[in-house]
Amino acid sequence: QVQLVESGGGLVQAGTSLRLSCAASGRTISTYAMGWFRQFPGKEREFVAAINWSAGTTYYDDSVKGRFTVSGDNAKNTVYLQMDSLKPEDTAVYYCVASLNRYHSSAYYYTGAWEYWGQGTQVTVSS
């Protein structure tokens, strides 16, 4: 099985920055797209950001536009999430996702579009 391993989470103060990273582990894969979801306590996982490798196109949820930046290295099947101006409401478990399927970008917002999921990394933003 393909494993996605996130790193970079932690406890930070509001207004500071944090960078998450995720890379495939185990079986070598070539992804079509990678991205990030997050889950708040008691809620369903929701879309954060994604990148389509072929065009380098990025997608963001409105809640993080202007603050978060997704980037990566397709050759290494690695994706990053640069989080700036963090707010307490960003506190959540962040999950790395990847797909080998060519979905339309409109599908990226839904959990069902993604084949592979990481175990999650906790991001806590204090006030």
PDB file of C-alpha atoms in Angstrom:
ATOM      1  CA  GLN A   1       0.000   0.000   0.000  1.00  0.00           C
ATOM      2  CA  VAL A   2       1.105   3.537  -0.693  1.00  0.00           C
ATOM      3  CA  GLN A   3       1.766   5.518   2.446  1.00  0.00           C
ATOM      4  CA  LEU A   4       1.537   9.289   2.724  1.00  0.00           C
ATOM      5  CA  VAL A   5       3.423  10.764   5.642  1.00  0.00           C
ATOM      6  CA  GLU A   6       2.808  14.303   6.836  1.00  0.00           C
ATOM      7  CA  SER A   7       5.220  16.334   8.896  1.00  0.00           C
ATOM      8  CA  GLY A   8       5.633  19.869  10.142  1.00  0.00           C
ATOM      9  CA  GLY A   9       2.637  20.179  12.408  1.00  0.00           C
ATOM     10  CA  GLY A  10       2.845  21.596  15.880  1.00  0.00           C
ATOM     11  CA  LEU A  11       1.806  24.297  18.297  1.00  0.00           C
ATOM     12  CA  VAL A  12       2.279  27.898  17.185  1.00  0.00           C
ATOM     13  CA  GLN A  13       0.999  31.334  18.081  1.00  0.00           C
ATOM     14  CA  ALA A  14      -1.556  33.231  16.057  1.00  0.00           C
ATOM     15  CA  GLY A  15      -0.024  35.376  13.344  1.00  0.00           C
ATOM     16  CA  THR A  16       2.948  33.099  12.789  1.00  0.00           C
ATOM     17  CA  SER A  17       3.705  30.613  10.040  1.00  0.00           C
ATOM     18  CA  LEU A  18       4.043  26.894   9.645  1.00  0.00           C
ATOM     19  CA  ARG A  19       4.993  24.675   6.735  1.00  0.00           C
ATOM     20  CA  LEU A  20       3.602  21.198   6.300  1.00  0.00           C
ATOM     21  CA  SER A  21       5.120  18.606   4.017  1.00  0.00           C
ATOM     22  CA  CYS A  22       3.993  15.251   2.734  1.00  0.00           C
ATOM     23  CA  ALA A  23       5.737  12.569   0.723  1.00  0.00           C
ATOM     24  CA  ALA A  24       4.826   9.141  -0.524  1.00  0.00           C
ATOM     25  CA  SER A  25       6.444   6.263   1.282  1.00  0.00           C
ATOM     26  CA  GLY A  26       6.885   2.667   0.223  1.00  0.00           C
ATOM     27  CA  ARG A  27       5.665   1.888  -3.259  1.00  0.00           C
ATOM     28  CA  THR A  28       6.836   4.335  -5.898  1.00  0.00           C
ATOM     29  CA  ILE A  29       3.935   6.195  -7.436  1.00  0.00           C
ATOM     30  CA  SER A  30       3.328   8.953  -9.938  1.00  0.00           C
ATOM     31  CA  THR A  31       0.499  11.150  -8.769  1.00  0.00           C
ATOM     32  CA  TYR A  32      -1.774  13.274 -10.887  1.00  0.00           C
ATOM     33  CA  ALA A  33      -2.594  15.639  -8.069  1.00  0.00           C
ATOM     34  CA  MET A  34      -1.889  16.107  -4.388  1.00  0.00           C
ATOM     35  CA  GLY A  35      -3.381  18.288  -1.745  1.00  0.00           C
ATOM     36  CA  TRP A  36      -4.596  18.867   1.773  1.00  0.00           C
ATOM     37  CA  PHE A  37      -7.743  18.449   3.798  1.00  0.00           C
ATOM     38  CA  ARG A  38      -8.345  19.335   7.402  1.00  0.00           C
ATOM     39  CA  GLN A  39     -10.714  18.148  10.062  1.00  0.00           C
ATOM     40  CA  PHE A  40     -12.068  20.182  12.925  1.00  0.00           C
ATOM     41  CA  PRO A  41     -13.298  18.405  16.059  1.00  0.00           C
ATOM     42  CA  GLY A  42     -16.726  16.919  15.550  1.00  0.00           C
ATOM     43  CA  LYS A  43     -16.858  17.810  11.855  1.00  0.00           C
ATOM     44  CA  GLU A  44     -16.248  16.152   8.520  1.00  0.00           C
ATOM     45  CA  ARG A  45     -12.993  16.545   6.682  1.00  0.00           C
ATOM     46  CA  GLU A  46     -12.960  19.538   4.390  1.00  0.00           C
ATOM     47  CA  PHE A  47     -10.859  20.704   1.489  1.00  0.00           C
ATOM     48  CA  VAL A  48      -7.945  23.079   2.028  1.00  0.00           C
ATOM     49  CA  ALA A  49      -5.774  23.174  -1.095  1.00  0.00           C
ATOM     50  CA  ALA A  50      -4.517  21.086  -3.996  1.00  0.00           C
ATOM     51  CA  ILE A  51      -2.113  21.184  -6.905  1.00  0.00           C
ATOM     52  CA  ASN A  52      -2.450  19.635 -10.333  1.00  0.00           C
ATOM     53  CA  TRP A  53       0.996  18.635 -11.516  1.00  0.00           C
ATOM     54  CA  SER A  54       0.476  18.773 -15.275  1.00  0.00           C
ATOM     55  CA  ALA A  55      -0.360  22.460 -15.350  1.00  0.00           C
ATOM     56  CA  GLY A  56       0.891  23.492 -11.947  1.00  0.00           C
ATOM     57  CA  THR A  57      -2.574  24.784 -11.212  1.00  0.00           C
ATOM     58  CA  THR A  58      -3.487  25.338  -7.595  1.00  0.00           C
ATOM     59  CA  TYR A  59      -6.833  25.383  -5.846  1.00  0.00           C
ATOM     60  CA  TYR A  60      -7.840  26.759  -2.474  1.00  0.00           C
ATOM     61  CA  ASP A  61     -10.766  26.870  -0.165  1.00  0.00           C
ATOM     62  CA  ASP A  62     -11.973  30.416   0.370  1.00  0.00           C
ATOM     63  CA  SER A  63     -11.114  30.233   4.047  1.00  0.00           C
ATOM     64  CA  VAL A  64      -7.381  30.013   3.319  1.00  0.00           C
ATOM     65  CA  LYS A  65      -6.970  32.071   0.155  1.00  0.00           C
ATOM     66  CA  GLY A  66      -4.296  34.702   0.573  1.00  0.00           C
ATOM     67  CA  ARG A  67      -2.837  32.970   3.615  1.00  0.00           C
ATOM     68  CA  PHE A  68      -1.940  29.434   2.536  1.00  0.00           C
ATOM     69  CA  THR A  69       0.174  28.369  -0.432  1.00  0.00           C
ATOM     70  CA  VAL A  70       0.372  24.865  -1.832  1.00  0.00           C
ATOM     71  CA  SER A  71       3.416  23.764  -3.798  1.00  0.00           C
ATOM     72  CA  GLY A  72       5.404  20.640  -4.382  1.00  0.00           C
ATOM     73  CA  ASP A  73       7.757  18.456  -6.321  1.00  0.00           C
ATOM     74  CA  ASN A  74       5.996  16.063  -8.647  1.00  0.00           C
ATOM     75  CA  ALA A  75       9.153  14.034  -9.295  1.00  0.00           C
ATOM     76  CA  LYS A  76       9.347  13.285  -5.589  1.00  0.00           C
ATOM     77  CA  ASN A  77       5.597  12.945  -5.077  1.00  0.00           C
ATOM     78  CA  THR A  78       5.898  15.586  -2.422  1.00  0.00           C
ATOM     79  CA  VAL A  79       3.524  18.389  -1.546  1.00  0.00           C
ATOM     80  CA  TYR A  80       3.892  21.327   0.817  1.00  0.00           C
ATOM     81  CA  LEU A  81       1.482  23.644   2.525  1.00  0.00           C
ATOM     82  CA  GLN A  82       2.871  26.999   3.571  1.00  0.00           C
ATOM     83  CA  MET A  83       0.554  28.473   6.175  1.00  0.00           C
ATOM     84  CA  ASP A  84       0.947  32.146   6.979  1.00  0.00           C
ATOM     85  CA  SER A  85      -1.018  34.445   9.260  1.00  0.00           C
ATOM     86  CA  LEU A  86      -2.326  31.486  11.173  1.00  0.00           C
ATOM     87  CA  LYS A  87      -5.486  31.916  13.189  1.00  0.00           C
ATOM     88  CA  PRO A  88      -6.840  29.914  16.117  1.00  0.00           C
ATOM     89  CA  GLU A  89      -9.635  28.735  13.831  1.00  0.00           C
ATOM     90  CA  ASP A  90      -7.018  26.986  11.686  1.00  0.00           C
ATOM     91  CA  THR A  91      -6.522  24.501  14.498  1.00  0.00           C
ATOM     92  CA  ALA A  92      -7.253  21.079  13.071  1.00  0.00           C
ATOM     93  CA  VAL A  93      -5.795  17.798  11.962  1.00  0.00           C
ATOM     94  CA  TYR A  94      -4.357  18.260   8.494  1.00  0.00           C
ATOM     95  CA  TYR A  95      -4.362  15.366   6.052  1.00  0.00           C
ATOM     96  CA  CYS A  96      -2.244  14.938   2.960  1.00  0.00           C
ATOM     97  CA  VAL A  97      -4.052  13.454  -0.027  1.00  0.00           C
ATOM     98  CA  ALA A  98      -3.021  12.110  -3.414  1.00  0.00           C
ATOM     99  CA  SER A  99      -4.678  10.762  -6.520  1.00  0.00           C
ATOM    100  CA  LEU A 100      -3.430   8.811  -9.487  1.00  0.00           C
ATOM    101  CA  ASN A 101      -6.679   9.430 -11.342  1.00  0.00           C
ATOM    102  CA  ARG A 102      -7.381  12.280 -13.708  1.00  0.00           C
ATOM    103  CA  TYR A 103     -10.321  13.942 -12.048  1.00  0.00           C
ATOM    104  CA  HIS A 104     -11.673  17.295 -13.056  1.00  0.00           C
ATOM    105  CA  SER A 105     -10.536  19.980 -10.664  1.00  0.00           C
ATOM    106  CA  SER A 106     -14.087  20.425  -9.447  1.00  0.00           C
ATOM    107  CA  ALA A 107     -13.791  17.019  -7.795  1.00  0.00           C
ATOM    108  CA  TYR A 108     -10.825  18.018  -5.648  1.00  0.00           C
ATOM    109  CA  TYR A 109     -13.122  19.514  -3.025  1.00  0.00           C
ATOM    110  CA  TYR A 110     -14.585  16.137  -2.143  1.00  0.00           C
ATOM    111  CA  THR A 111     -13.004  13.414  -0.083  1.00  0.00           C
ATOM    112  CA  GLY A 112     -14.157  10.723  -2.509  1.00  0.00           C
ATOM    113  CA  ALA A 113     -11.890  12.048  -5.243  1.00  0.00           C
ATOM    114  CA  TRP A 114      -8.743  11.107  -3.379  1.00  0.00           C
ATOM    115  CA  GLU A 115      -7.377   7.571  -3.299  1.00  0.00           C
ATOM    116  CA  TYR A 116      -4.615   7.988  -0.759  1.00  0.00           C
ATOM    117  CA  TRP A 117      -4.679   9.655   2.618  1.00  0.00           C
ATOM    118  CA  GLY A 118      -2.030  10.335   5.202  1.00  0.00           C
ATOM    119  CA  GLN A 119      -2.468   9.733   8.912  1.00  0.00           C
ATOM    120  CA  GLY A 120      -2.787  13.416   9.652  1.00  0.00           C
ATOM    121  CA  THR A 121      -0.726  15.948  11.534  1.00  0.00           C
ATOM    122  CA  GLN A 122      -2.034  18.179  14.296  1.00  0.00           C
ATOM    123  CA  VAL A 123      -1.804  21.931  13.876  1.00  0.00           C
ATOM    124  CA  THR A 124      -2.695  23.960  16.932  1.00  0.00           C
ATOM    125  CA  VAL A 125      -2.768  27.757  16.844  1.00  0.00           C
ATOM    126  CA  SER A 126      -2.927  29.528  20.165  1.00  0.00           C
ATOM    127  CA  SER A 127      -4.246  33.034  20.683  1.00  0.00           C
TER     128      SER A 127
END
